[in-house]
Amino acid sequence: MYTLVGRSLESFLRSSYGDAFWQDLVQGALPERASRPLLVHTSPQETRRLVFLASRRLGKPVAEIAEDLGAWVVRLEGVRRLLRFSGPNFVEFIRSLEELPGRALLVLPHFPLPELSVVSEGVEDYEIYVSHRPRGWIWAIAGMLRGMADDYGTLALIAVAGNRITLRVVLEEHAAGRPFALSAE
């Protein structure tokens, strides 16, 4: 699991900040591994060291980096397509979030997502509870929600508080969403 997280972190930081930033980060956090071009196996401790050093070097809180990573992941076409199968609009997507960890296991059997619980507080307001494992996932999930709201063309306010994400759909058809068809074109 952490190898996939580490590889995702590497791809995100390389594409967002460049190869030189990544190499400098690995040299600072994992000097014993700096000669390798890609991190093949990453332990939880190594991943944390990379994230904390990236936070310091970028001047961003760890939570913001995790949220940006989540938003970046949903821009990957394969991930985006899998997520868009969850609903024809953003509200239906939110309502089906509880099924996401089980669906993800079909594709990535060794990558268990935290359990999600969605509570509707009316037509526009939702609370999404995220299980406590592993730490930091809630911010990545908030970023994924932000990215998917953009993908659907929905204006949503998303905030993290403790182990829950509060989400308010302000305007479901705020902008044109990205095109999506069931079959790849």
CSV table of C-alpha atoms in Angstrom, one decimal:
chain,number,residue,atom,x,y,z
A,1,MET,CA,0.0,0.0,0.0
A,2,TYR,CA,2.7,2.5,1.0
A,3,THR,CA,4.6,1.8,-2.2
A,4,LEU,CA,1.6,3.0,-4.2
A,5,VAL,CA,1.2,6.0,-2.0
A,6,GLY,CA,4.9,6.8,-2.3
A,7,ARG,CA,4.8,6.4,-6.1
A,8,SER,CA,1.7,8.7,-6.3
A,9,LEU,CA,3.5,11.2,-4.1
A,10,GLU,CA,6.5,11.0,-6.3
A,11,SER,CA,4.5,11.5,-9.5
A,12,PHE,CA,2.5,14.3,-8.0
A,13,LEU,CA,5.6,16.2,-6.8
A,14,ARG,CA,7.5,15.6,-10.0
A,15,SER,CA,4.7,16.8,-12.2
A,16,SER,CA,3.9,19.8,-10.0
A,17,TYR,CA,7.3,21.0,-8.9
A,18,GLY,CA,9.7,19.3,-11.3
A,19,ASP,CA,12.3,16.6,-11.3
A,20,ALA,CA,15.0,18.7,-9.7
A,21,PHE,CA,12.7,19.4,-6.7
A,22,TRP,CA,12.0,15.7,-6.3
A,23,GLN,CA,15.7,14.7,-6.5
A,24,ASP,CA,16.6,17.4,-3.9
A,25,LEU,CA,13.7,16.1,-1.7
A,26,VAL,CA,14.9,12.5,-1.9
A,27,GLN,CA,18.5,13.6,-1.2
A,28,GLY,CA,17.3,15.4,1.9
A,29,ALA,CA,14.8,12.9,3.3
A,30,LEU,CA,16.3,9.6,2.1
A,31,PRO,CA,20.0,10.2,1.2
A,32,GLU,CA,20.6,6.4,1.1
A,33,ARG,CA,18.1,6.1,-1.8
A,34,ALA,CA,18.9,9.3,-3.7
A,35,SER,CA,20.8,7.4,-6.5
A,36,ARG,CA,17.7,5.5,-7.5
A,37,PRO,CA,15.6,7.2,-10.2
A,38,LEU,CA,12.3,5.9,-8.8
A,39,LEU,CA,11.2,4.8,-5.4
A,40,VAL,CA,10.3,1.2,-5.9
A,41,HIS,CA,9.4,0.3,-2.3
A,42,THR,CA,8.5,3.0,0.2
A,43,SER,CA,7.9,2.3,3.9
A,44,PRO,CA,5.4,4.4,5.9
A,45,GLN,CA,8.3,6.1,7.7
A,46,GLU,CA,10.0,7.0,4.4
A,47,THR,CA,6.8,8.4,3.0
A,48,ARG,CA,6.2,10.5,6.1
A,49,ARG,CA,9.8,11.9,5.9
A,50,LEU,CA,9.3,12.8,2.3
A,51,VAL,CA,5.9,14.5,3.0
A,52,PHE,CA,7.3,16.5,6.0
A,53,LEU,CA,10.3,17.7,4.1
A,54,ALA,CA,8.2,18.7,1.1
A,55,SER,CA,6.0,20.6,3.5
A,56,ARG,CA,9.0,22.5,4.9
A,57,ARG,CA,10.5,23.2,1.5
A,58,LEU,CA,7.3,24.3,-0.1
A,59,GLY,CA,6.1,26.3,2.9
A,60,LYS,CA,2.8,24.5,2.9
A,61,PRO,CA,1.1,22.5,5.7
A,62,VAL,CA,1.1,18.7,5.3
A,63,ALA,CA,-2.7,18.8,5.0
A,64,GLU,CA,-2.5,21.1,2.0
A,65,ILE,CA,0.0,18.8,0.3
A,66,ALA,CA,-2.3,15.8,0.9
A,67,GLU,CA,-5.3,17.7,-0.4
A,68,ASP,CA,-3.4,18.8,-3.5
A,69,LEU,CA,-2.3,15.2,-4.0
A,70,GLY,CA,-5.9,14.1,-3.9
A,71,ALA,CA,-7.0,16.7,-6.4
A,72,TRP,CA,-4.1,15.7,-8.7
A,73,VAL,CA,-5.0,12.0,-8.5
A,74,VAL,CA,-8.5,12.5,-9.8
A,75,ARG,CA,-7.1,14.4,-12.9
A,76,LEU,CA,-5.5,11.1,-14.0
A,77,GLU,CA,-7.8,9.8,-16.7
A,78,GLY,CA,-8.0,6.3,-15.5
A,79,VAL,CA,-8.9,7.3,-11.9
A,80,ARG,CA,-11.2,10.0,-13.2
A,81,ARG,CA,-13.1,7.5,-15.3
A,82,LEU,CA,-13.4,5.0,-12.5
A,83,LEU,CA,-14.8,7.7,-10.2
A,84,ARG,CA,-17.2,9.1,-12.8
A,85,PHE,CA,-18.9,5.7,-12.9
A,86,SER,CA,-20.1,6.5,-9.4
A,87,GLY,CA,-22.8,8.9,-10.5
A,88,PRO,CA,-24.1,11.0,-13.4
A,89,ASN,CA,-23.8,14.2,-11.3
A,90,PHE,CA,-21.8,15.4,-8.3
A,91,VAL,CA,-24.7,14.8,-5.8
A,92,GLU,CA,-25.1,11.2,-6.9
A,93,PHE,CA,-21.3,10.8,-6.7
A,94,ILE,CA,-21.4,12.0,-3.1
A,95,ARG,CA,-24.3,9.7,-2.2
A,96,SER,CA,-22.4,6.7,-3.5
A,97,LEU,CA,-19.1,7.4,-1.7
A,98,GLU,CA,-19.7,4.7,0.9
A,99,GLU,CA,-19.3,2.1,-1.9
A,100,LEU,CA,-16.0,3.6,-3.1
A,101,PRO,CA,-13.6,1.6,-0.7
A,102,GLY,CA,-15.2,-1.7,-1.9
A,103,ARG,CA,-15.0,-0.7,-5.6
A,104,ALA,CA,-11.4,0.3,-5.1
A,105,LEU,CA,-10.5,-3.1,-3.7
A,106,LEU,CA,-11.7,-4.7,-7.0
A,107,VAL,CA,-9.0,-2.7,-8.9
A,108,LEU,CA,-6.4,-2.5,-6.2
A,109,PRO,CA,-6.8,-5.5,-3.8
A,110,HIS,CA,-3.8,-4.6,-1.7
A,111,PHE,CA,-4.8,-0.9,-1.3
A,112,PRO,CA,-7.6,-0.6,1.3
A,113,LEU,CA,-9.2,2.8,1.4
A,114,PRO,CA,-10.5,4.1,4.7
A,115,GLU,CA,-14.2,3.5,5.3
A,116,LEU,CA,-16.5,6.3,4.4
A,117,SER,CA,-19.9,7.2,5.8
A,118,VAL,CA,-22.1,9.8,4.2
A,119,VAL,CA,-24.7,11.6,6.2
A,120,SER,CA,-27.1,13.9,4.2
A,121,GLU,CA,-28.0,17.0,6.1
A,122,GLY,CA,-30.6,18.1,3.5
A,123,VAL,CA,-30.5,18.6,-0.2
A,124,GLU,CA,-27.2,20.5,-0.3
A,125,ASP,CA,-25.3,19.6,2.9
A,126,TYR,CA,-23.4,16.5,3.6
A,127,GLU,CA,-21.0,15.2,6.2
A,128,ILE,CA,-18.6,12.5,5.2
A,129,TYR,CA,-17.0,10.6,8.0
A,130,VAL,CA,-13.6,9.0,7.3
A,131,SER,CA,-12.2,6.1,9.4
A,132,HIS,CA,-9.0,7.0,11.2
A,133,ARG,CA,-6.7,4.9,9.2
A,134,PRO,CA,-4.2,5.9,7.9
A,135,ARG,CA,-3.5,9.4,9.2
A,136,GLY,CA,-3.8,12.1,6.6
A,137,TRP,CA,-6.2,10.3,4.3
A,138,ILE,CA,-9.0,12.7,5.1
A,139,TRP,CA,-7.1,15.6,3.5
A,140,ALA,CA,-6.4,13.5,0.3
A,141,ILE,CA,-10.1,12.6,0.2
A,142,ALA,CA,-11.1,16.2,0.6
A,143,GLY,CA,-8.8,17.0,-2.4
A,144,MET,CA,-10.4,14.2,-4.4
A,145,LEU,CA,-13.8,15.7,-3.7
A,146,ARG,CA,-12.7,19.1,-4.7
A,147,GLY,CA,-11.3,17.7,-7.9
A,148,MET,CA,-14.4,15.8,-8.7
A,149,ALA,CA,-16.6,18.8,-8.0
A,150,ASP,CA,-14.6,20.6,-10.6
A,151,ASP,CA,-14.9,17.7,-13.0
A,152,TYR,CA,-18.7,17.7,-12.7
A,153,GLY,CA,-18.8,21.5,-13.0
A,154,THR,CA,-20.2,21.8,-9.4
A,155,LEU,CA,-19.4,24.7,-7.0
A,156,ALA,CA,-19.0,23.1,-3.6
A,157,LEU,CA,-17.6,24.3,-0.3
A,158,ILE,CA,-15.5,21.6,1.3
A,159,ALA,CA,-13.9,21.7,4.8
A,160,VAL,CA,-12.2,19.2,7.0
A,161,ALA,CA,-13.0,19.1,10.8
A,162,GLY,CA,-11.6,16.2,12.8
A,163,ASN,CA,-12.6,12.9,11.1
A,164,ARG,CA,-15.3,14.4,8.9
A,165,ILE,CA,-15.5,16.4,5.8
A,166,THR,CA,-18.3,18.9,5.5
A,167,LEU,CA,-19.6,19.5,2.0
A,168,ARG,CA,-22.1,22.0,0.8
A,169,VAL,CA,-23.3,22.0,-2.8
A,170,VAL,CA,-23.6,25.7,-3.6
A,171,LEU,CA,-24.5,25.3,-7.3
A,172,GLU,CA,-24.6,21.9,-9.0
A,173,GLU,CA,-24.3,23.3,-12.5
A,174,HIS,CA,-21.9,26.1,-11.8
A,175,ALA,CA,-19.7,25.5,-14.9
A,176,ALA,CA,-19.5,23.1,-17.8
A,177,GLY,CA,-18.3,19.8,-16.4
A,178,ARG,CA,-15.7,17.7,-18.3
A,179,PRO,CA,-17.2,15.5,-20.9
A,180,PHE,CA,-17.7,11.8,-19.8
A,181,ALA,CA,-19.0,8.9,-21.8
A,182,LEU,CA,-19.3,5.3,-20.6
A,183,SER,CA,-17.1,4.1,-23.4
A,184,ALA,CA,-13.6,5.5,-23.9
A,185,GLU,CA,-13.3,7.5,-27.1
